[in-house]
Each structure stands twice: as C-alpha cells, then as structure tokens.
C-alpha cells in the first residue's frame, strides 16, 4: 500500500548514518517572515522584521535594506506625516515576490496599511518604486501579525495589451483592505496606479466573510490556466472548527466568476483538518505508480502534478500528517462542484449569488463562469476531495518540499521543533521551521528557514540515495 511505501522510506531515513552533509547559514537578528529565490540567478531574498536581505545562492550577504521600524499608528491612513499619535512600530515583510520581467522584488509590509514597494533584484538597497499617498486602492498586505498573505504572479489583458499583475490572498484584518482575493497591477495605466486592485468582485471581499469564515491563507500557485489558493476556514458562524480548502479560478477570469472553493480532507474522518504548508511538484515514477495502483487518486503519472500538504487537528498541533492531492483530481472535483452549483441554481456559499433561469449545459458554454451563473461556489462536505494520511508524525509539521531522484520521490518535512525529516537533518537550534522550505532549480541545495536563520544544505546523489542522517552544523 501507499502507507507501507512511505513507512519503508521513513524506516530507511531513520536508520541514519555518521556522515555530515555540508551546510552554510545566514542568521538574521530579527524574525524571518518570508524567503524567496530568483530562479534565474539563484539569489535568495530574505524578508525579516524591519529588513530585506539579498543573499547569494551560498547565503553570502550581498545587500541589505531597512524597512522599519516606522512611525505609524494602527488607525493611521498614510502618509504617516498626516497622522497623530504615531510611534515607532516594527515592519513585518509579509509578502515577497520576484518580478523577473522588470528586475524587481515586490515587497509588502505591515506598516502604512500594508502598502508595497519595488526593489532592484540586483541590489535591494535601490528602491525602484514607492508611493504612500495613493489611498485605499493600494493597500495590499495586513497590519496584523496573525493575518497571512500569499501571492502569485499572473497576466491581465486589456485593450489588446498584456500587463504583469500579482494575485493576492489575504485573510481578515480589522483595519485592512476588504479584499479576500485581489489582482494588483505593476505599472500605471490610464486611471490605474501601481499596486491598485484592478478587479472589483464583491463576492470575494472579506466583509461578508468576517465572522463566518475567517480564511487563513497558506499557499498560492498557478498551473495550466488556473490560479489556486490553499487555506483553512470555518464552515459557518455556528462551528469554529477549521476546514482546509483549495480555491480555484481561471487565470483569464477578469470578474472572478469562476471562483470555486473545494474542501480537502486529510486522514480518517478528516482528523488533520487545518493546513499548515504545501508544495506542488511532479511525483517520481514510483510514487505515481503506487498512487495509481491504490485506486484512491485516479490515474497519476510522473507528469501529473501533485499537491503535497501537511496539516494537523485543530486541537492538537503535536499530531501532524502528510496528504497528497493530484491536481487533475482537484480540477475534476471542482468541476463537479460547479456543475452542482449550476444545476441547483444556487450558490453554496453566500454573500452574493444571483440565480437566474439557466439554459441546458450552461456550464459547458461558460467554463470560467459568467455573470448570470451562480458564484462564488464552495463544496459541501459531500463533495470534498478525500485523501488518506500517507504519513503521520507526533510532531507539529510546519513546512514541506519535494524532490525527485532517480524516479523516487523525496519529501522534506520541517517541524516547529527545528527538525527536518525525510533526510533526518536534525538542527540543533530548535527554532520553528517556517513554511519557506525549498530546493533550488538543480535540486542540489535545500534551503531551510527558521525564526531567525536560513540554512542551505548541499547534498549530492550519494547523500540523497543513502538517506544519511546528519546533525545540522548551524
């Protein structure tokens, strides 16, 4: 079975060895919020509280710029010079995104209502764009520490021109922008200004979701013409239990008519109901074969991307699981949700849904939704995409990344105790491993981020295939 396969791998990992895998590190004096890598240069950009660091692929510091503390107040409408009762406040860099086509780094912090700036990818000390007087339309991130923000680059076409934009998923903050999902432009055009939300869709604003759903975003990605957001939220105002959802919308949908939320369950009776982190990757041939033979995942090949997710129960962070969802299964089930929503002529979530008499096969004519079709849609529990927990651990897992070596799939799982499992790197600093766990393009360097440091492990085929256990040299 699939569980036995993972148990076999885990047993080999835990056998260990005496060798040490080469490692280097960079230590931040303040808490690390986000880490991203430019795939073209391999550079690492580290967003910590009050600082942005530019590092080489080997984690040598190349540049640094201060983003805080700033004089601000929670109720201040920027610019801060016009506000009273301001005090120096730390700036958490909640969103980092590489914008390679114009050589910039998108940075959105927690100060001044979450406005953003553009820094030079070659030298982050050079600010390419910043404006704090464009008003509410440019508020992107959140001023509240417990509100997560995720984002992904995309394109938007208007008047025959294609613009670079980034889509943002953001939970509710009492003084934030009301946008649950927003599309932000990266240049001035006609009446639009840089970082403005250019799609007005009341159905995915946070105001109607405030007390009822409380979305907590963890991951965003795009694939094959769709944009996906992964998050947990409550079912409604009567039950505080979190459920994990993946939402999907067509990348070219300029009204969010196609926005659909699909519930993901993990483990028996959905024990592992709250997502912590995720990673999307192609599986190795062996894992794809086992997934297909299990009969639980449909047909999976090494060319079928899979969403790998770690989650834990609401009431027990010390119990975690790894679950897997092929994207073709997500898409198929989301289509089922859309068909049900259209045939029933009603939305599955409120606030805004306008049912109209529908033509037969209306969905077939409008694969990305339409104004006259119900929206937004969310799956009832009966339509949830179910997955077994392929691995459970008595530890709070907080990060996951995946690599393929000689047709075999290797998952690296980070924990709140500062451990990384599957290759059994056990770091001695015992700080929480955050969700910024990733491999470089060559899959020969594993970057691990904790609260105040980032390590890079340099391993070769020998270490990977032998699954050696090594103490982190941090």
PDB file of N, CA and C in Angstrom, residues 121-204:
ATOM      1  N   UNK A 121      16.221  43.831  -8.051  1.00  0.00           N
ATOM      2  CA  UNK A 121      16.658  42.460  -7.790  1.00  0.00           C
ATOM      3  C   UNK A 121      18.176  42.343  -7.701  1.00  0.00           C
ATOM      4  N   UNK A 122      18.887  43.197  -8.410  1.00  0.00           N
ATOM      5  CA  UNK A 122      20.351  43.139  -8.401  1.00  0.00           C
ATOM      6  C   UNK A 122      20.950  43.833  -7.197  1.00  0.00           C
ATOM      7  N   UNK A 123      20.170  44.733  -6.581  1.00  0.00           N
ATOM      8  CA  UNK A 123      20.640  45.471  -5.414  1.00  0.00           C
ATOM      9  C   UNK A 123      19.422  45.997  -4.656  1.00  0.00           C
ATOM     10  N   UNK A 124      19.017  45.291  -3.621  1.00  0.00           N
ATOM     11  CA  UNK A 124      17.794  45.652  -2.913  1.00  0.00           C
ATOM     12  C   UNK A 124      17.913  46.981  -2.170  1.00  0.00           C
ATOM     13  N   UNK A 125      19.129  47.502  -2.090  1.00  0.00           N
ATOM     14  CA  UNK A 125      19.275  48.819  -1.472  1.00  0.00           C
ATOM     15  C   UNK A 125      18.721  49.921  -2.373  1.00  0.00           C
ATOM     16  N   UNK A 126      18.474  49.589  -3.637  1.00  0.00           N
ATOM     17  CA  UNK A 126      17.919  50.569  -4.582  1.00  0.00           C
ATOM     18  C   UNK A 126      16.407  50.368  -4.680  1.00  0.00           C
ATOM     19  N   UNK A 127      15.679  51.384  -4.259  1.00  0.00           N
ATOM     20  CA  UNK A 127      14.217  51.348  -4.335  1.00  0.00           C
ATOM     21  C   UNK A 127      13.767  51.870  -5.697  1.00  0.00           C
ATOM     22  N   UNK A 128      13.022  51.028  -6.420  1.00  0.00           N
ATOM     23  CA  UNK A 128      12.578  51.405  -7.758  1.00  0.00           C
ATOM     24  C   UNK A 128      11.236  52.125  -7.745  1.00  0.00           C
ATOM     25  N   UNK A 129      10.385  51.799  -6.768  1.00  0.00           N
ATOM     26  CA  UNK A 129       9.081  52.463  -6.689  1.00  0.00           C
ATOM     27  C   UNK A 129       8.563  52.420  -5.260  1.00  0.00           C
ATOM     28  N   UNK A 130       8.029  53.549  -4.806  1.00  0.00           N
ATOM     29  CA  UNK A 130       7.336  53.623  -3.520  1.00  0.00           C
ATOM     30  C   UNK A 130       6.458  54.860  -3.529  1.00  0.00           C
ATOM     31  N   UNK A 131       5.205  54.710  -3.124  1.00  0.00           N
ATOM     32  CA  UNK A 131       4.299  55.852  -3.041  1.00  0.00           C
ATOM     33  C   UNK A 131       3.280  55.560  -1.950  1.00  0.00           C
ATOM     34  N   UNK A 132       3.217  56.436  -0.953  1.00  0.00           N
ATOM     35  CA  UNK A 132       2.332  56.190   0.184  1.00  0.00           C
ATOM     36  C   UNK A 132       1.104  57.095   0.196  1.00  0.00           C
ATOM     37  N   UNK A 133       0.819  57.757  -0.917  1.00  0.00           N
ATOM     38  CA  UNK A 133      -0.334  58.676  -0.920  1.00  0.00           C
ATOM     39  C   UNK A 133      -1.362  58.353  -2.000  1.00  0.00           C
ATOM     40  N   UNK A 134      -1.444  57.066  -2.395  1.00  0.00           N
ATOM     41  CA  UNK A 134      -2.417  56.668  -3.408  1.00  0.00           C
ATOM     42  C   UNK A 134      -3.715  56.126  -2.809  1.00  0.00           C
ATOM     43  N   UNK A 135      -3.778  56.056  -1.480  1.00  0.00           N
ATOM     44  CA  UNK A 135      -5.026  55.721  -0.823  1.00  0.00           C
ATOM     45  C   UNK A 135      -5.336  54.238  -0.727  1.00  0.00           C
ATOM     46  N   UNK A 136      -6.578  53.957  -0.334  1.00  0.00           N
ATOM     47  CA  UNK A 136      -7.020  52.602   0.000  1.00  0.00           C
ATOM     48  C   UNK A 136      -6.864  51.613  -1.143  1.00  0.00           C
ATOM     49  N   UNK A 137      -6.928  52.077  -2.371  1.00  0.00           N
ATOM     50  CA  UNK A 137      -6.865  51.158  -3.503  1.00  0.00           C
ATOM     51  C   UNK A 137      -5.518  50.451  -3.615  1.00  0.00           C
ATOM     52  N   UNK A 138      -4.489  50.965  -2.902  1.00  0.00           N
ATOM     53  CA  UNK A 138      -3.164  50.334  -2.965  1.00  0.00           C
ATOM     54  C   UNK A 138      -2.795  49.609  -1.674  1.00  0.00           C
ATOM     55  N   UNK A 139      -3.744  49.449  -0.745  1.00  0.00           N
ATOM     56  CA  UNK A 139      -3.465  48.676   0.461  1.00  0.00           C
ATOM     57  C   UNK A 139      -3.492  47.191   0.095  1.00  0.00           C
ATOM     58  N   UNK A 140      -2.407  46.489   0.325  1.00  0.00           N
ATOM     59  CA  UNK A 140      -2.284  45.109  -0.148  1.00  0.00           C
ATOM     60  C   UNK A 140      -2.208  44.108   0.997  1.00  0.00           C
ATOM     61  N   UNK A 141      -1.235  44.266   1.898  1.00  0.00           N
ATOM     62  CA  UNK A 141      -0.993  43.288   2.961  1.00  0.00           C
ATOM     63  C   UNK A 141      -1.823  43.636   4.193  1.00  0.00           C
ATOM     64  N   UNK A 142      -1.384  43.209   5.349  1.00  0.00           N
ATOM     65  CA  UNK A 142      -2.139  43.408   6.585  1.00  0.00           C
ATOM     66  C   UNK A 142      -1.242  44.001   7.656  1.00  0.00           C
ATOM     67  N   UNK A 143      -1.832  44.829   8.508  1.00  0.00           N
ATOM     68  CA  UNK A 143      -1.068  45.395   9.617  1.00  0.00           C
ATOM     69  C   UNK A 143      -1.081  44.464  10.829  1.00  0.00           C
ATOM     70  N   UNK A 144      -1.824  43.381  10.752  1.00  0.00           N
ATOM     71  CA  UNK A 144      -1.967  42.485  11.890  1.00  0.00           C
ATOM     72  C   UNK A 144      -1.063  41.262  11.723  1.00  0.00           C
ATOM     73  N   UNK A 145      -0.340  40.922  12.778  1.00  0.00           N
ATOM     74  CA  UNK A 145       0.669  39.862  12.713  1.00  0.00           C
ATOM     75  C   UNK A 145       0.074  38.500  12.388  1.00  0.00           C
ATOM     76  N   UNK A 146      -1.149  38.231  12.817  1.00  0.00           N
ATOM     77  CA  UNK A 146      -1.722  36.891  12.653  1.00  0.00           C
ATOM     78  C   UNK A 146      -2.480  36.710  11.342  1.00  0.00           C
ATOM     79  N   UNK A 147      -2.414  37.687  10.446  1.00  0.00           N
ATOM     80  CA  UNK A 147      -3.088  37.584   9.151  1.00  0.00           C
ATOM     81  C   UNK A 147      -2.054  37.218   8.092  1.00  0.00           C
ATOM     82  N   UNK A 148      -2.222  36.054   7.481  1.00  0.00           N
ATOM     83  CA  UNK A 148      -1.291  35.588   6.462  1.00  0.00           C
ATOM     84  C   UNK A 148      -1.641  36.159   5.096  1.00  0.00           C
ATOM     85  N   UNK A 149      -0.598  36.360   4.282  1.00  0.00           N
ATOM     86  CA  UNK A 149      -0.756  36.889   2.935  1.00  0.00           C
ATOM     87  C   UNK A 149       0.026  35.991   1.982  1.00  0.00           C
ATOM     88  N   UNK A 150      -0.607  35.569   0.888  1.00  0.00           N
ATOM     89  CA  UNK A 150       0.064  34.754  -0.131  1.00  0.00           C
ATOM     90  C   UNK A 150      -0.155  35.408  -1.485  1.00  0.00           C
ATOM     91  N   UNK A 151       0.705  35.068  -2.456  1.00  0.00           N
ATOM     92  CA  UNK A 151       0.592  35.739  -3.744  1.00  0.00           C
ATOM     93  C   UNK A 151       1.238  34.905  -4.845  1.00  0.00           C
ATOM     94  N   UNK A 152       0.842  35.202  -6.097  1.00  0.00           N
ATOM     95  CA  UNK A 152       1.410  34.530  -7.259  1.00  0.00           C
ATOM     96  C   UNK A 152       1.345  35.490  -8.447  1.00  0.00           C
ATOM     97  N   UNK A 153       2.377  35.462  -9.290  1.00  0.00           N
ATOM     98  CA  UNK A 153       2.415  36.315 -10.478  1.00  0.00           C
ATOM     99  C   UNK A 153       1.445  35.798 -11.535  1.00  0.00           C
ATOM    100  N   UNK A 154       0.924  36.740 -12.359  1.00  0.00           N
ATOM    101  CA  UNK A 154      -0.003  36.364 -13.404  1.00  0.00           C
ATOM    102  C   UNK A 154       0.019  37.445 -14.484  1.00  0.00           C
ATOM    103  N   UNK A 155      -0.922  37.336 -15.433  1.00  0.00           N
ATOM    104  CA  UNK A 155      -1.056  38.312 -16.517  1.00  0.00           C
ATOM    105  C   UNK A 155      -2.502  38.793 -16.589  1.00  0.00           C
ATOM    106  N   UNK A 156      -2.674  39.996 -17.125  1.00  0.00           N
ATOM    107  CA  UNK A 156      -4.007  40.580 -17.299  1.00  0.00           C
ATOM    108  C   UNK A 156      -4.013  41.289 -18.644  1.00  0.00           C
ATOM    109  N   UNK A 157      -5.041  41.029 -19.449  1.00  0.00           N
ATOM    110  CA  UNK A 157      -5.118  41.617 -20.785  1.00  0.00           C
ATOM    111  C   UNK A 157      -6.246  42.641 -20.851  1.00  0.00           C
ATOM    112  N   UNK A 158      -5.924  43.818 -21.391  1.00  0.00           N
ATOM    113  CA  UNK A 158      -6.923  44.875 -21.584  1.00  0.00           C
ATOM    114  C   UNK A 158      -6.538  45.693 -22.806  1.00  0.00           C
ATOM    115  N   UNK A 159      -7.521  45.953 -23.641  1.00  0.00           N
ATOM    116  CA  UNK A 159      -7.309  46.770 -24.848  1.00  0.00           C
ATOM    117  C   UNK A 159      -6.151  46.239 -25.695  1.00  0.00           C
ATOM    118  N   UNK A 160      -6.043  44.926 -25.768  1.00  0.00           N
ATOM    119  CA  UNK A 160      -5.001  44.327 -26.582  1.00  0.00           C
ATOM    120  C   UNK A 160      -3.630  44.328 -25.953  1.00  0.00           C
ATOM    121  N   UNK A 161      -3.500  44.849 -24.735  1.00  0.00           N
ATOM    122  CA  UNK A 161      -2.220  44.867 -24.030  1.00  0.00           C
ATOM    123  C   UNK A 161      -2.231  43.856 -22.895  1.00  0.00           C
ATOM    124  N   UNK A 162      -1.095  43.239 -22.670  1.00  0.00           N
ATOM    125  CA  UNK A 162      -0.958  42.289 -21.565  1.00  0.00           C
ATOM    126  C   UNK A 162      -0.094  42.912 -20.479  1.00  0.00           C
ATOM    127  N   UNK A 163      -0.612  42.919 -19.269  1.00  0.00           N
ATOM    128  CA  UNK A 163       0.070  43.533 -18.127  1.00  0.00           C
ATOM    129  C   UNK A 163       0.484  42.452 -17.133  1.00  0.00           C
ATOM    130  N   UNK A 164       1.636  42.649 -16.505  1.00  0.00           N
ATOM    131  CA  UNK A 164       2.036  41.804 -15.393  1.00  0.00           C
ATOM    132  C   UNK A 164       1.273  42.235 -14.145  1.00  0.00           C
ATOM    133  N   UNK A 165       0.676  41.252 -13.460  1.00  0.00           N
ATOM    134  CA  UNK A 165      -0.049  41.514 -12.225  1.00  0.00           C
ATOM    135  C   UNK A 165       0.330  40.449 -11.211  1.00  0.00           C
ATOM    136  N   UNK A 166      -0.066  40.639  -9.982  1.00  0.00           N
ATOM    137  CA  UNK A 166       0.052  39.566  -8.998  1.00  0.00           C
ATOM    138  C   UNK A 166      -1.263  39.447  -8.238  1.00  0.00           C
ATOM    139  N   UNK A 167      -1.702  38.190  -8.062  1.00  0.00           N
ATOM    140  CA  UNK A 167      -2.917  37.912  -7.321  1.00  0.00           C
ATOM    141  C   UNK A 167      -2.561  37.683  -5.863  1.00  0.00           C
ATOM    142  N   UNK A 168      -3.369  38.229  -4.971  1.00  0.00           N
ATOM    143  CA  UNK A 168      -3.093  38.190  -3.537  1.00  0.00           C
ATOM    144  C   UNK A 168      -4.270  37.550  -2.811  1.00  0.00           C
ATOM    145  N   UNK A 169      -3.959  36.625  -1.909  1.00  0.00           N
ATOM    146  CA  UNK A 169      -4.945  36.081  -0.994  1.00  0.00           C
ATOM    147  C   UNK A 169      -4.615  36.538   0.411  1.00  0.00           C
ATOM    148  N   UNK A 170      -5.582  37.154   1.084  1.00  0.00           N
ATOM    149  CA  UNK A 170      -5.322  37.747   2.406  1.00  0.00           C
ATOM    150  C   UNK A 170      -6.536  37.543   3.306  1.00  0.00           C
ATOM    151  N   UNK A 171      -6.290  37.100   4.524  1.00  0.00           N
ATOM    152  CA  UNK A 171      -7.365  36.935   5.486  1.00  0.00           C
ATOM    153  C   UNK A 171      -7.866  38.263   6.021  1.00  0.00           C
ATOM    154  N   UNK A 172      -8.715  38.176   7.008  1.00  0.00           N
ATOM    155  CA  UNK A 172      -9.364  39.368   7.536  1.00  0.00           C
ATOM    156  C   UNK A 172      -8.517  40.062   8.594  1.00  0.00           C
ATOM    157  N   UNK A 173      -8.325  41.367   8.405  1.00  0.00           N
ATOM    158  CA  UNK A 173      -7.751  42.241   9.426  1.00  0.00           C
ATOM    159  C   UNK A 173      -8.697  43.405   9.622  1.00  0.00           C
ATOM    160  N   UNK A 174      -8.929  43.782  10.858  1.00  0.00           N
ATOM    161  CA  UNK A 174      -9.990  44.751  11.164  1.00  0.00           C
ATOM    162  C   UNK A 174      -9.776  46.100  10.501  1.00  0.00           C
ATOM    163  N   UNK A 175      -8.522  46.447  10.198  1.00  0.00           N
ATOM    164  CA  UNK A 175      -8.249  47.748   9.597  1.00  0.00           C
ATOM    165  C   UNK A 175      -7.611  47.623   8.221  1.00  0.00           C
ATOM    166  N   UNK A 176      -7.710  46.424   7.622  1.00  0.00           N
ATOM    167  CA  UNK A 176      -7.066  46.167   6.336  1.00  0.00           C
ATOM    168  C   UNK A 176      -7.993  46.479   5.173  1.00  0.00           C
ATOM    169  N   UNK A 177      -7.443  46.294   3.977  1.00  0.00           N
ATOM    170  CA  UNK A 177      -8.260  46.258   2.777  1.00  0.00           C
ATOM    171  C   UNK A 177      -9.305  45.159   2.915  1.00  0.00           C
ATOM    172  N   UNK A 178     -10.468  45.354   2.312  1.00  0.00           N
ATOM    173  CA  UNK A 178     -11.551  44.375   2.441  1.00  0.00           C
ATOM    174  C   UNK A 178     -11.459  43.258   1.417  1.00  0.00           C
ATOM    175  N   UNK A 179     -10.379  43.191   0.668  1.00  0.00           N
ATOM    176  CA  UNK A 179     -10.276  42.204  -0.410  1.00  0.00           C
ATOM    177  C   UNK A 179      -9.771  40.860   0.107  1.00  0.00           C
ATOM    178  N   UNK A 180     -10.552  39.812  -0.088  1.00  0.00           N
ATOM    179  CA  UNK A 180     -10.105  38.458   0.219  1.00  0.00           C
ATOM    180  C   UNK A 180      -9.142  37.996  -0.863  1.00  0.00           C
ATOM    181  N   UNK A 181      -9.522  38.177  -2.110  1.00  0.00           N
ATOM    182  CA  UNK A 181      -8.671  37.931  -3.269  1.00  0.00           C
ATOM    183  C   UNK A 181      -8.592  39.242  -4.054  1.00  0.00           C
ATOM    184  N   UNK A 182      -7.409  39.603  -4.503  1.00  0.00           N
ATOM    185  CA  UNK A 182      -7.272  40.827  -5.295  1.00  0.00           C
ATOM    186  C   UNK A 182      -6.238  40.624  -6.385  1.00  0.00           C
ATOM    187  N   UNK A 183      -6.364  41.401  -7.445  1.00  0.00           N
ATOM    188  CA  UNK A 183      -5.417  41.385  -8.565  1.00  0.00           C
ATOM    189  C   UNK A 183      -4.756  42.754  -8.636  1.00  0.00           C
ATOM    190  N   UNK A 184      -3.442  42.799  -8.491  1.00  0.00           N
ATOM    191  CA  UNK A 184      -2.702  44.060  -8.356  1.00  0.00           C
ATOM    192  C   UNK A 184      -1.838  44.300  -9.587  1.00  0.00           C
ATOM    193  N   UNK A 185      -1.979  45.478 -10.175  1.00  0.00           N
ATOM    194  CA  UNK A 185      -1.197  45.820 -11.360  1.00  0.00           C
ATOM    195  C   UNK A 185       0.165  46.361 -10.948  1.00  0.00           C
ATOM    196  N   UNK A 186       1.138  46.229 -11.830  1.00  0.00           N
ATOM    197  CA  UNK A 186       2.519  46.599 -11.508  1.00  0.00           C
ATOM    198  C   UNK A 186       3.025  47.777 -12.338  1.00  0.00           C
ATOM    199  N   UNK A 187       2.111  48.514 -12.964  1.00  0.00           N
ATOM    200  CA  UNK A 187       2.500  49.732 -13.662  1.00  0.00           C
ATOM    201  C   UNK A 187       1.293  50.661 -13.734  1.00  0.00           C
ATOM    202  N   UNK A 188       1.563  51.931 -13.937  1.00  0.00           N
ATOM    203  CA  UNK A 188       0.485  52.900 -14.134  1.00  0.00           C
ATOM    204  C   UNK A 188      -0.091  52.714 -15.534  1.00  0.00           C
ATOM    205  N   UNK A 189      -1.427  52.745 -15.626  1.00  0.00           N
ATOM    206  CA  UNK A 189      -2.075  52.648 -16.940  1.00  0.00           C
ATOM    207  C   UNK A 189      -3.428  53.340 -16.851  1.00  0.00           C
ATOM    208  N   UNK A 190      -3.601  54.370 -17.661  1.00  0.00           N
ATOM    209  CA  UNK A 190      -4.826  55.161 -17.653  1.00  0.00           C
ATOM    210  C   UNK A 190      -5.140  55.576 -16.211  1.00  0.00           C
ATOM    211  N   UNK A 191      -6.295  55.165 -15.677  1.00  0.00           N
ATOM    212  CA  UNK A 191      -6.642  55.564 -14.306  1.00  0.00           C
ATOM    213  C   UNK A 191      -6.036  54.653 -13.244  1.00  0.00           C
ATOM    214  N   UNK A 192      -5.411  53.552 -13.656  1.00  0.00           N
ATOM    215  CA  UNK A 192      -4.813  52.642 -12.694  1.00  0.00           C
ATOM    216  C   UNK A 192      -3.458  53.152 -12.225  1.00  0.00           C
ATOM    217  N   UNK A 193      -3.145  52.870 -10.963  1.00  0.00           N
ATOM    218  CA  UNK A 193      -1.821  53.188 -10.419  1.00  0.00           C
ATOM    219  C   UNK A 193      -1.175  51.902  -9.932  1.00  0.00           C
ATOM    220  N   UNK A 194       0.131  51.916  -9.805  1.00  0.00           N
ATOM    221  CA  UNK A 194       0.880  50.741  -9.370  1.00  0.00           C
ATOM    222  C   UNK A 194       0.323  50.215  -8.046  1.00  0.00           C
ATOM    223  N   UNK A 195       0.111  48.919  -7.970  1.00  0.00           N
ATOM    224  CA  UNK A 195      -0.399  48.168  -6.823  1.00  0.00           C
ATOM    225  C   UNK A 195      -1.905  48.309  -6.615  1.00  0.00           C
ATOM    226  N   UNK A 196      -2.583  48.989  -7.517  1.00  0.00           N
ATOM    227  CA  UNK A 196      -4.032  49.101  -7.371  1.00  0.00           C
ATOM    228  C   UNK A 196      -4.705  47.771  -7.669  1.00  0.00           C
ATOM    229  N   UNK A 197      -5.783  47.475  -6.938  1.00  0.00           N
ATOM    230  CA  UNK A 197      -6.620  46.330  -7.263  1.00  0.00           C
ATOM    231  C   UNK A 197      -7.458  46.680  -8.480  1.00  0.00           C
ATOM    232  N   UNK A 198      -7.337  45.888  -9.551  1.00  0.00           N
ATOM    233  CA  UNK A 198      -7.977  46.255 -10.817  1.00  0.00           C
ATOM    234  C   UNK A 198      -9.213  45.415 -11.124  1.00  0.00           C
ATOM    235  N   UNK A 199      -9.591  44.513 -10.206  1.00  0.00           N
ATOM    236  CA  UNK A 199     -10.812  43.734 -10.384  1.00  0.00           C
ATOM    237  C   UNK A 199     -11.712  43.955  -9.174  1.00  0.00           C
ATOM    238  N   UNK A 200     -12.900  44.461  -9.408  1.00  0.00           N
ATOM    239  CA  UNK A 200     -13.863  44.651  -8.336  1.00  0.00           C
ATOM    240  C   UNK A 200     -14.839  43.484  -8.355  1.00  0.00           C
ATOM    241  N   UNK A 201     -14.770  42.663  -7.322  1.00  0.00           N
ATOM    242  CA  UNK A 201     -15.649  41.495  -7.232  1.00  0.00           C
ATOM    243  C   UNK A 201     -16.125  41.380  -5.790  1.00  0.00           C
ATOM    244  N   UNK A 202     -17.326  41.841  -5.527  1.00  0.00           N
ATOM    245  CA  UNK A 202     -17.827  41.887  -4.155  1.00  0.00           C
ATOM    246  C   UNK A 202     -17.927  40.502  -3.527  1.00  0.00           C
ATOM    247  N   UNK A 203     -18.068  39.481  -4.357  1.00  0.00           N
ATOM    248  CA  UNK A 203     -18.242  38.128  -3.822  1.00  0.00           C
ATOM    249  C   UNK A 203     -17.017  37.623  -3.081  1.00  0.00           C
ATOM    250  N   UNK A 204     -15.841  38.141  -3.371  1.00  0.00           N
ATOM    251  CA  UNK A 204     -14.630  37.665  -2.700  1.00  0.00           C
ATOM    252  C   UNK A 204     -13.977  38.770  -1.884  1.00  0.00           C
TER     253      UNK A 204
END
